[in-house]
CSV table of C-alpha atoms in Angstrom, one decimal:
chain,number,residue,atom,x,y,z
A,1,GLU,CA,0.0,0.0,0.0
A,2,LEU,CA,1.2,3.5,-0.8
A,3,LYS,CA,2.2,5.3,2.2
A,4,VAL,CA,2.1,9.1,2.6
A,5,GLU,CA,3.7,10.9,5.5
A,6,GLN,CA,3.6,14.5,6.4
A,7,ASN,CA,5.6,16.5,8.9
A,8,PRO,CA,5.2,18.2,11.1
A,9,LEU,CA,1.8,16.9,12.3
A,10,PHE,CA,1.3,20.1,14.3
A,11,LEU,CA,2.6,23.5,13.6
A,12,SER,CA,2.1,26.7,15.6
A,13,MET,CA,3.6,29.7,14.1
A,14,GLN,CA,3.4,33.5,14.5
A,15,GLU,CA,2.0,35.8,12.0
A,16,GLY,CA,4.5,37.0,9.5
A,17,LYS,CA,6.8,34.0,9.8
A,18,ASN,CA,7.7,31.5,7.1
A,19,TYR,CA,7.5,27.7,7.3
A,20,THR,CA,7.5,24.6,5.1
A,21,ILE,CA,5.4,21.5,5.4
A,22,TYR,CA,6.8,18.3,4.0
A,23,CYS,CA,5.1,15.3,2.3
A,24,ASN,CA,6.9,12.1,1.6
A,25,TYR,CA,5.4,9.2,-0.3
A,26,SER,CA,6.6,5.6,-0.6
A,27,THR,CA,6.1,4.6,-4.3
A,28,THR,CA,6.5,6.2,-7.7
A,29,SER,CA,3.9,8.8,-8.6
A,30,ASP,CA,4.1,11.7,-10.9
A,31,ARG,CA,1.1,13.5,-9.4
A,32,LEU,CA,0.4,15.0,-6.1
A,33,TYR,CA,-2.4,17.1,-4.7
A,34,TRP,CA,-2.7,19.5,-1.7
A,35,TYR,CA,-5.9,20.0,0.2
A,36,ARG,CA,-7.0,22.3,3.0
A,37,GLN,CA,-9.6,21.4,5.6
A,38,ASP,CA,-11.1,23.8,8.1
A,39,PRO,CA,-12.6,22.3,11.4
A,40,GLY,CA,-15.7,20.3,10.6
A,41,LYS,CA,-15.6,21.2,6.9
A,42,SER,CA,-14.9,19.4,3.7
A,43,LEU,CA,-11.6,19.2,1.8
A,44,GLU,CA,-10.7,22.2,-0.4
A,45,SER,CA,-8.3,21.7,-3.3
A,46,LEU,CA,-5.4,24.0,-3.2
A,47,PHE,CA,-2.8,22.6,-5.7
A,48,VAL,CA,-2.5,20.0,-8.4
A,49,LEU,CA,1.1,19.1,-9.1
A,50,LEU,CA,1.4,16.9,-12.3
A,51,SER,CA,5.1,16.5,-13.1
A,52,ASN,CA,8.5,16.4,-11.6
A,53,GLY,CA,9.7,20.0,-10.8
A,54,ALA,CA,6.2,21.4,-10.8
A,55,VAL,CA,5.7,24.6,-8.7
A,56,LYS,CA,2.5,26.2,-8.1
A,57,GLN,CA,1.8,29.3,-6.1
A,58,GLU,CA,-1.4,31.0,-4.8
A,59,GLY,CA,-1.2,33.9,-2.3
A,60,ARG,CA,1.1,33.1,0.5
A,61,LEU,CA,1.3,29.4,-0.3
A,62,MET,CA,3.6,27.7,-2.7
A,63,ALA,CA,3.8,24.0,-3.5
A,64,SER,CA,6.5,22.0,-5.2
A,65,LEU,CA,7.0,18.4,-6.3
A,66,ASP,CA,10.1,16.4,-6.7
A,67,THR,CA,9.2,12.9,-8.0
A,68,LYS,CA,12.7,11.5,-7.8
A,69,ALA,CA,12.9,12.2,-4.1
A,70,ARG,CA,9.2,11.4,-3.7
A,71,LEU,CA,8.8,14.6,-1.9
A,72,SER,CA,6.5,17.6,-2.0
A,73,THR,CA,6.7,20.8,0.0
A,74,LEU,CA,4.1,23.4,1.0
A,75,HIS,CA,5.8,26.6,1.8
A,76,ILE,CA,4.0,29.3,3.8
A,77,THR,CA,5.3,32.9,3.4
A,78,ALA,CA,4.4,35.6,6.0
A,79,ALA,CA,1.7,33.6,7.6
A,80,VAL,CA,-1.7,35.2,8.5
A,81,HIS,CA,-4.4,33.9,10.9
A,82,ASP,CA,-6.7,32.9,7.9
A,83,LEU,CA,-4.2,30.2,7.0
A,84,SER,CA,-5.0,28.2,10.2
A,85,ALA,CA,-6.4,24.8,9.0
A,86,THR,CA,-5.3,21.3,8.5
A,87,TYR,CA,-3.4,20.7,5.3
A,88,PHE,CA,-3.3,17.2,3.6
A,89,CYS,CA,-1.3,16.1,0.7
A,90,ALA,CA,-2.6,13.2,-1.4
A,91,VAL,CA,-1.0,10.8,-3.9
A,92,PRO,CA,-3.0,8.8,-6.4
A,93,ASN,CA,-2.1,5.2,-7.3
A,94,THR,CA,-2.4,3.9,-10.8
A,95,GLY,CA,-6.1,3.3,-10.2
A,96,ASN,CA,-6.6,7.0,-9.2
A,97,GLN,CA,-7.3,6.1,-5.7
A,98,PHE,CA,-6.0,9.0,-3.6
A,99,TYR,CA,-3.9,8.2,-0.5
A,100,PHE,CA,-4.0,11.0,2.0
A,101,GLY,CA,-1.1,12.0,4.3
A,102,THR,CA,-1.6,12.3,8.0
A,103,GLY,CA,-2.3,16.0,7.9
A,104,THR,CA,-0.5,19.1,9.3
A,105,SER,CA,-2.6,21.1,11.6
A,106,LEU,CA,-1.5,24.7,11.3
A,107,THR,CA,-2.2,27.4,13.9
A,108,VAL,CA,-1.1,30.9,13.1
A,109,ILE,CA,-0.8,33.0,16.2
A,110,PRO,CA,-1.3,36.8,16.1
B,1,GLU,CA,-18.2,26.3,-9.4
B,2,PRO,CA,-20.1,22.9,-9.6
B,3,GLU,CA,-20.2,21.0,-6.4
B,4,VAL,CA,-20.7,17.5,-5.0
B,5,THR,CA,-23.7,17.5,-2.6
B,6,GLN,CA,-24.2,15.0,0.1
B,7,THR,CA,-27.2,14.2,2.4
B,8,PRO,CA,-27.9,14.1,5.2
B,9,SER,CA,-25.3,16.3,6.9
B,10,HIS,CA,-25.7,14.3,10.2
B,11,GLN,CA,-26.9,10.9,10.7
B,12,VAL,CA,-27.4,9.3,14.1
B,13,THR,CA,-28.2,5.5,14.2
B,14,GLN,CA,-28.3,2.6,16.6
B,15,MET,CA,-25.7,-0.1,16.3
B,16,GLY,CA,-26.9,-2.8,14.1
B,17,GLN,CA,-29.2,-0.6,12.0
B,18,GLU,CA,-28.7,0.1,8.3
B,19,VAL,CA,-27.8,3.5,6.9
B,20,ILE,CA,-27.7,4.9,3.5
B,21,LEU,CA,-25.6,7.9,2.7
B,22,ARG,CA,-26.4,9.8,-0.4
B,23,CYS,CA,-24.2,11.8,-2.8
B,24,VAL,CA,-24.9,13.7,-6.0
B,25,PRO,CA,-21.5,14.0,-7.8
B,26,ILE,CA,-20.8,16.6,-10.4
B,27,SER,CA,-22.8,15.9,-13.5
B,28,ASN,CA,-20.1,15.2,-16.1
B,29,HIS,CA,-17.8,13.3,-13.9
B,30,LEU,CA,-17.0,9.7,-14.4
B,31,TYR,CA,-15.1,8.6,-11.2
B,32,PHE,CA,-16.8,8.5,-7.9
B,33,TYR,CA,-15.4,7.8,-4.5
B,34,TRP,CA,-16.2,7.3,-0.9
B,35,TYR,CA,-13.8,8.3,1.9
B,36,ARG,CA,-14.1,8.5,5.7
B,37,GLN,CA,-12.4,10.4,8.3
B,38,ILE,CA,-12.5,9.4,11.9
B,39,LEU,CA,-12.4,12.5,14.1
B,40,GLY,CA,-8.9,14.0,14.2
B,41,GLN,CA,-7.4,11.4,11.9
B,42,LYS,CA,-6.5,11.2,8.2
B,43,VAL,CA,-8.8,10.7,5.3
B,44,GLU,CA,-9.1,7.0,4.4
B,45,PHE,CA,-10.2,5.6,1.1
B,46,LEU,CA,-13.2,3.3,1.1
B,47,VAL,CA,-14.1,2.6,-2.5
B,48,SER,CA,-13.9,4.0,-6.1
B,49,PHE,CA,-16.6,3.4,-8.8
B,50,TYR,CA,-16.2,3.8,-12.5
B,51,ASN,CA,-18.3,2.6,-15.4
B,52,ASN,CA,-21.1,1.3,-13.1
B,53,GLU,CA,-18.9,-1.0,-11.1
B,54,ILE,CA,-16.4,-0.8,-8.2
B,55,SER,CA,-12.9,-0.3,-9.5
B,56,GLU,CA,-11.1,-0.5,-6.2
B,57,LYS,CA,-11.9,-0.9,-2.6
B,58,SER,CA,-10.0,-0.9,0.6
B,59,GLU,CA,-9.8,-3.3,3.5
B,60,ILE,CA,-12.3,-1.1,5.4
B,61,PHE,CA,-14.9,-1.7,2.7
B,62,ASP,CA,-16.0,-5.2,3.8
B,63,ASP,CA,-19.2,-7.1,3.2
B,64,GLN,CA,-21.2,-4.7,5.4
B,65,PHE,CA,-20.6,-1.9,2.9
B,66,SER,CA,-22.1,-1.5,-0.6
B,67,VAL,CA,-22.3,1.3,-3.2
B,68,GLU,CA,-24.9,2.0,-5.8
B,69,ARG,CA,-25.4,4.4,-8.7
B,70,PRO,CA,-29.1,3.8,-9.1
B,71,ASP,CA,-30.3,6.5,-11.5
B,72,GLY,CA,-27.3,8.1,-13.2
B,73,SER,CA,-27.1,11.0,-10.7
B,74,ASN,CA,-27.1,9.6,-7.2
B,75,PHE,CA,-24.3,7.7,-5.8
B,76,THR,CA,-25.1,5.9,-2.4
B,77,LEU,CA,-23.0,4.2,0.2
B,78,LYS,CA,-24.9,1.7,2.4
B,79,ILE,CA,-23.7,0.2,5.6
B,80,ARG,CA,-26.0,-2.9,6.4
B,81,SER,CA,-25.3,-3.3,10.1
B,82,THR,CA,-23.5,-0.4,11.6
B,83,LYS,CA,-20.8,-0.8,14.3
B,84,LEU,CA,-19.7,1.7,16.8
B,85,GLU,CA,-16.4,2.0,15.0
B,86,ASP,CA,-18.3,3.1,11.8
B,87,SER,CA,-18.7,6.5,13.5
B,88,ALA,CA,-16.9,9.0,11.2
B,89,MET,CA,-17.3,11.8,8.7
B,90,TYR,CA,-18.0,10.1,5.3
B,91,PHE,CA,-17.0,12.1,2.2
B,92,CYS,CA,-18.2,11.5,-1.2
B,93,ALA,CA,-15.8,12.7,-4.1
B,94,SER,CA,-16.0,12.7,-7.9
B,95,GLY,CA,-13.5,13.3,-10.7
B,96,GLY,CA,-13.7,14.0,-14.3
B,97,VAL,CA,-10.5,12.7,-15.8
B,98,THR,CA,-7.5,10.9,-14.5
B,99,ASN,CA,-5.2,13.8,-13.8
B,100,GLU,CA,-7.9,16.1,-12.4
B,101,LYS,CA,-8.2,16.8,-8.7
B,102,LEU,CA,-11.1,15.2,-6.7
B,103,PHE,CA,-13.9,17.4,-5.7
B,104,PHE,CA,-15.3,16.6,-2.3
B,105,GLY,CA,-18.7,17.0,-0.9
B,106,SER,CA,-19.3,18.6,2.5
B,107,GLY,CA,-19.6,15.1,4.2
B,108,THR,CA,-22.1,13.2,6.4
B,109,GLN,CA,-21.2,12.9,10.0
B,110,LEU,CA,-22.4,9.4,11.0
B,111,SER,CA,-22.7,8.7,14.7
B,112,VAL,CA,-23.5,5.1,15.7
B,113,LEU,CA,-24.7,4.8,19.3
C-alpha cells in the first residue's frame, strides 16, 4: 500500500513567519495534490502538481513536487491567521485512488 | 463552481441498523469515491466506482458496505449493520479525468450509538 507521510503533524507559528510542510510518499507517482480542511468542513483543493519540478503558487502558499525524491513541499510565506487549518497532501495510485497524508494542523498565532 | 452534494449532513443511528448515505456527484464526472475520516485522523479511502462498477476498494470496505449508482445522478453508500467504529465523517468525491483533482462533498457525520 502506498504510504504518505507529512511532517510536522502540528505546527504553531506566529503571523509574519515562514515555514515549510513536507510530504513524503513511498512509491512512484508523478502527481500530487494538496488540500485544505477547516474544522468540521470538507476538503478544499489547493494545488495540483502533475510533473517532476512542478511549482504552483497561490497567495502566501507555494507547493512543489520532486518525484525523484518522492517529496512535496508546501511553503508558507508571511503567515496570517486565515491560513490556520489542516493541510493534507494526497498521492494517487495507478487506479486513481487517492492516498492521503497524515495531515498537518497549522495554527497561526497573532 | 459545480459541487458535490451530500445528504444528510448528520446521521445518528443505533448499532446494528442500516444506513444509506447519499451523494450527487458533479454531473459530467466519471469517477466516484467514498472516503471516511474518523475525528482528528487522516482521510481514508473506502471505494472507487467507475463505469457502473467498483474499480477498487480498501480493507475497510467489507461485506457490510455496498455502493450503488441507481439512476445516473445519485451515488449511495450503504452500511448494512452499523458498528460503533463506523462513526466517522463520510465524504463523497468525484473526478472527471485521471489527472484532475477530486472534488469533495461537505460530508455526512455518522454517529453510531
